[in-house]
XYZ file of C-alpha atoms in Angstrom:
299
model
C -17.821 10.563 22.771
C -16.170 11.914 26.111
C -16.056 15.833 26.723
C -14.843 17.567 29.947
C -14.744 21.434 31.141
C -11.203 21.321 32.794
C -12.376 24.274 35.103
C -14.840 22.724 36.878
C -14.579 18.741 36.447
C -18.149 18.717 34.675
C -18.449 15.869 31.971
C -20.270 14.787 29.183
C -20.078 11.152 27.689
C -21.828 8.287 25.716
C -20.096 4.992 25.145
C -16.904 6.334 26.857
C -16.196 3.674 29.367
C -15.959 1.103 25.931
C -12.573 0.199 24.424
C -12.064 1.742 21.021
C -9.152 1.065 18.558
C -7.045 4.175 18.543
C -5.366 4.081 15.094
C -3.046 7.016 14.674
C -4.424 8.339 17.927
C -1.845 6.306 19.312
C 1.132 8.582 18.181
C 0.566 11.111 20.869
C 1.847 8.727 23.527
C 4.606 8.253 21.270
C 5.687 11.367 21.084
C 4.906 12.129 24.674
C 7.319 9.141 25.244
C 10.053 10.562 23.578
C 9.406 14.059 24.860
C 9.904 13.147 28.157
C 13.257 11.589 27.509
C 13.902 14.685 26.057
C 12.634 16.511 28.533
C 14.771 14.576 31.271
C 18.143 15.442 29.414
C 18.479 12.036 28.000
C 17.773 12.649 24.422
C 18.013 16.279 22.491
C 15.605 17.079 19.588
C 18.729 17.325 17.359
C 19.501 13.348 18.092
C 19.133 11.374 14.725
C 17.799 8.132 14.024
C 18.675 6.204 11.041
C 16.066 4.183 8.874
C 16.220 0.576 8.956
C 14.449 -1.854 6.776
C 12.072 -3.410 9.768
C 10.911 0.347 10.372
C 9.095 0.300 6.967
C 5.205 0.194 6.759
C 2.536 2.065 4.415
C 1.012 5.554 5.092
C 3.970 8.558 4.651
C 7.082 9.312 2.694
C 9.882 8.041 4.709
C 9.251 4.372 3.651
C 10.382 5.124 0.183
C 13.943 6.723 1.365
C 16.980 4.798 1.305
C 18.238 2.334 4.333
C 20.581 4.633 6.997
C 18.561 7.526 6.024
C 18.712 10.024 9.118
C 16.470 12.149 10.612
C 16.392 13.944 13.833
C 13.721 13.454 16.704
C 12.244 16.565 16.133
C 11.653 15.673 12.197
C 10.251 12.473 13.114
C 7.517 13.732 15.631
C 6.941 16.651 12.842
C 6.233 13.604 10.221
C 4.435 11.112 12.769
C 2.169 14.044 13.878
C 1.416 16.370 10.726
C 1.536 13.632 8.190
C 0.684 10.830 10.216
C 3.804 8.964 8.905
C 3.786 5.411 10.236
C 7.243 4.684 9.548
C 8.363 7.843 11.564
C 6.318 6.307 14.208
C 7.881 3.017 13.978
C 11.342 4.699 13.991
C 10.548 6.378 17.521
C 8.961 3.635 18.880
C 12.168 1.693 18.279
C 14.232 4.348 19.711
C 12.186 4.541 23.023
C 11.279 0.952 22.668
C 7.810 -0.490 23.247
C 8.189 -1.339 26.803
C 8.988 2.231 27.563
C 5.995 3.361 25.362
C 3.855 1.000 27.008
C 4.608 1.889 30.615
C 4.596 5.673 29.987
C 1.251 5.327 28.360
C -0.474 3.307 31.346
C 0.897 5.787 33.449
C -0.468 9.004 31.407
C -3.885 7.212 30.819
C -3.943 6.195 34.394
C -4.715 2.651 33.466
C -2.674 -0.645 32.984
C -5.533 -1.852 30.456
C -3.438 -0.563 27.302
C -0.873 -2.378 25.463
C 0.713 -0.837 22.115
C 2.244 -2.193 19.523
C 4.446 -1.255 16.168
C 2.439 -0.003 13.120
C 3.993 -2.853 11.351
C 2.745 -5.340 14.216
C -0.979 -3.957 13.383
C -0.785 -4.913 10.027
C 1.214 -8.415 10.508
C -1.878 -9.158 13.074
C -4.476 -7.856 10.951
C -3.062 -10.295 8.030
C -2.373 -12.867 10.289
C -6.415 -13.394 10.727
C -6.325 -14.234 7.106
C -3.250 -16.449 7.165
C -1.199 -17.186 10.038
C 1.702 -17.169 8.126
C 1.419 -13.557 7.438
C 3.013 -12.983 10.808
C 6.168 -13.462 9.468
C 6.229 -11.428 6.435
C 8.986 -8.712 6.184
C 8.110 -5.042 6.212
C 8.974 -4.755 2.357
C 6.150 -7.417 1.821
C 3.775 -5.743 4.000
C 4.111 -2.461 1.979
C 3.397 -4.278 -1.044
C 0.483 -5.677 0.034
C -1.088 -2.466 1.430
C -0.958 -1.419 -2.419
C -3.945 -4.022 -3.045
C -7.416 -2.079 -2.489
C -8.692 -3.327 0.410
C -11.100 -6.072 0.455
C -10.916 -9.018 -2.084
C -7.763 -7.691 -3.721
C -6.057 -7.382 -0.465
C -6.953 -10.791 0.595
C -5.426 -12.122 -2.726
C -2.082 -10.176 -2.172
C -2.097 -11.813 1.301
C -2.736 -15.137 0.356
C 0.233 -15.167 -2.597
C 2.588 -13.568 -0.065
C 1.997 -16.219 2.169
C 1.914 -18.537 -0.762
C -1.075 -20.630 0.615
C -4.525 -22.073 -1.237
C -7.636 -20.170 -0.970
C -8.885 -22.940 1.040
C -6.550 -22.727 3.515
C -7.594 -18.999 4.361
C -8.977 -18.271 7.978
C -11.300 -15.752 6.144
C -11.814 -14.252 2.989
C -13.011 -10.941 4.223
C -11.168 -7.987 5.137
C -14.251 -6.674 7.110
C -13.897 -10.026 9.210
C -10.072 -9.984 9.456
C -10.380 -6.567 10.801
C -13.307 -7.148 13.346
C -11.014 -10.586 14.948
C -8.257 -8.118 15.194
C -10.026 -5.275 17.102
C -11.496 -7.824 19.748
C -7.814 -8.626 20.654
C -8.077 -5.270 22.110
C -4.537 -4.451 21.128
C -3.793 -0.370 20.643
C -7.005 0.135 22.093
C -7.892 2.294 25.223
C -11.298 3.740 26.624
C -12.431 7.565 25.402
C -11.859 8.374 29.401
C -8.511 6.946 29.510
C -7.275 9.078 26.481
C -9.055 12.075 27.713
C -7.205 11.783 30.977
C -3.874 11.674 29.333
C -4.959 14.773 27.358
C -5.791 16.387 30.404
C -2.383 15.480 32.314
C -0.724 16.763 29.256
C -2.438 20.477 29.012
C -2.074 20.200 33.151
C 1.783 20.184 33.002
C 1.507 16.280 34.778
C 3.136 14.186 32.085
C 5.263 16.945 29.882
C 5.624 20.376 31.879
C 5.582 23.653 30.241
C 8.666 23.981 28.142
C 10.373 23.368 24.697
C 9.428 19.538 24.385
C 5.725 20.265 25.377
C 5.730 23.324 22.714
C 7.181 21.182 19.731
C 4.442 18.604 20.484
C 1.547 21.465 20.477
C 2.886 22.744 17.160
C 2.928 19.140 15.864
C -0.566 18.761 17.026
C -1.687 21.804 15.061
C -2.259 24.208 17.601
C -2.176 27.144 15.116
C -3.454 25.036 11.992
C -7.260 24.900 11.255
C -7.835 22.086 9.251
C -11.650 22.165 9.217
C -11.845 18.320 9.367
C -13.789 16.150 11.497
C -14.415 17.465 15.230
C -13.038 20.579 14.362
C -15.055 21.517 11.229
C -17.979 21.873 13.816
C -16.187 23.679 16.619
C -15.305 27.155 16.513
C -12.834 28.393 14.107
C -10.974 31.003 16.711
C -10.172 28.741 19.321
C -6.788 26.945 19.396
C -7.238 23.320 19.338
C -4.562 20.554 19.714
C -5.638 17.574 18.394
C -4.742 14.183 16.497
C -7.169 11.640 14.400
C -7.072 8.210 13.879
C -7.987 6.119 10.730
C -8.230 2.687 9.936
C -11.176 -0.043 8.148
C -14.228 0.823 9.699
C -13.046 3.056 12.676
C -12.173 6.793 12.889
C -11.207 9.060 16.066
C -10.749 12.521 16.675
C -9.242 13.743 19.945
C -7.405 16.849 21.481
C -7.836 19.752 23.718
C -9.957 23.022 22.931
C -7.851 26.286 24.686
C -5.433 23.938 25.600
C -3.330 27.579 26.760
C -6.161 28.516 29.597
C -7.555 25.589 31.991
C -10.159 28.059 32.889
C -11.488 27.606 28.964
C -9.703 23.874 28.197
C -12.408 21.366 27.007
C -10.971 17.745 26.298
C -12.813 16.136 23.437
C -12.536 12.740 22.061
C -14.650 11.107 19.869
C -15.039 7.717 17.476
C -16.887 5.928 15.655
C -17.231 2.120 14.224
C -18.648 0.477 11.820
C -19.152 3.370 9.032
C -17.147 4.306 6.255
C -14.091 5.467 7.885
C -13.531 8.379 5.254
C -17.354 9.350 3.541
C -19.440 8.783 6.754
C -17.383 9.124 9.767
C -16.270 12.684 8.828
C -19.553 14.278 8.970
C -20.724 12.335 11.891
C -17.905 13.531 13.723
C -18.596 17.225 12.824
C -22.103 16.798 13.685
C -20.561 16.011 17.196
C -18.448 19.078 17.089
C -21.144 21.201 16.448
C -23.032 19.459 19.293
C -20.378 20.467 21.877
C -20.039 23.953 20.573
C -23.602 24.417 20.834
C -23.680 22.722 24.176
C -20.553 23.778 25.868
C -19.479 27.117 24.183
C -22.449 28.829 23.074
C -23.622 30.392 25.969
């Protein structure tokens, strides 16, 4: 957990200097990479990107649409952040390039120690911990594998996709496959670094006040109360720009409470590990939000 009050720089933290897998929280840096190019005049929000087969990956609806279907950058940003559509994220990463994404993110987070990949690459890298041939699977096969329940059925789907014997698998446990992947430190950073990026965002240092930042705030649910994870424990009448991240036994939630008022703004980043990402992580993060409210707001 990492909390910072921007008015006086006071902080609360626990494990914030450790590296945490971000999952879909990585989509905020993706949006920033695109919107900085819009701010600089290199692109417009109405520019369109066509869906390619290499963009397709599970989670979201765009994956099921026809190759060549076109989407505006504005729509892709909204789908990526509001619906956490992974194919939309891949399309945006392809548009700005992985190198540009990583260069901008390192600058925004104030650290060289962050490396993001596409969301399709995440799947390949995880499945390759079961069998190395999974690195060569096409996107359509990755989508089909993801339809198998995570666990033994997913392992079997990977085995069939790479046409390997069970005795040739590096592991028959998806828990172990994910643990090995997490140890590679891809798509990870410290909570302090992620919080620093959010602070620079609301201070106008990575994206000045203007239409591009307004698009980002809206897509980060500035005016929407979700009652989910951290926000369930935070006061309902405070604006909160935020993004969640969820993957196997990992769950994160980060945002800025009162982002429009630097005298009140509170940066909050929290992650859990080795808990059920759906059933157990939500109540834990809600309790973190409640504790932050009591410690930093109810006084």
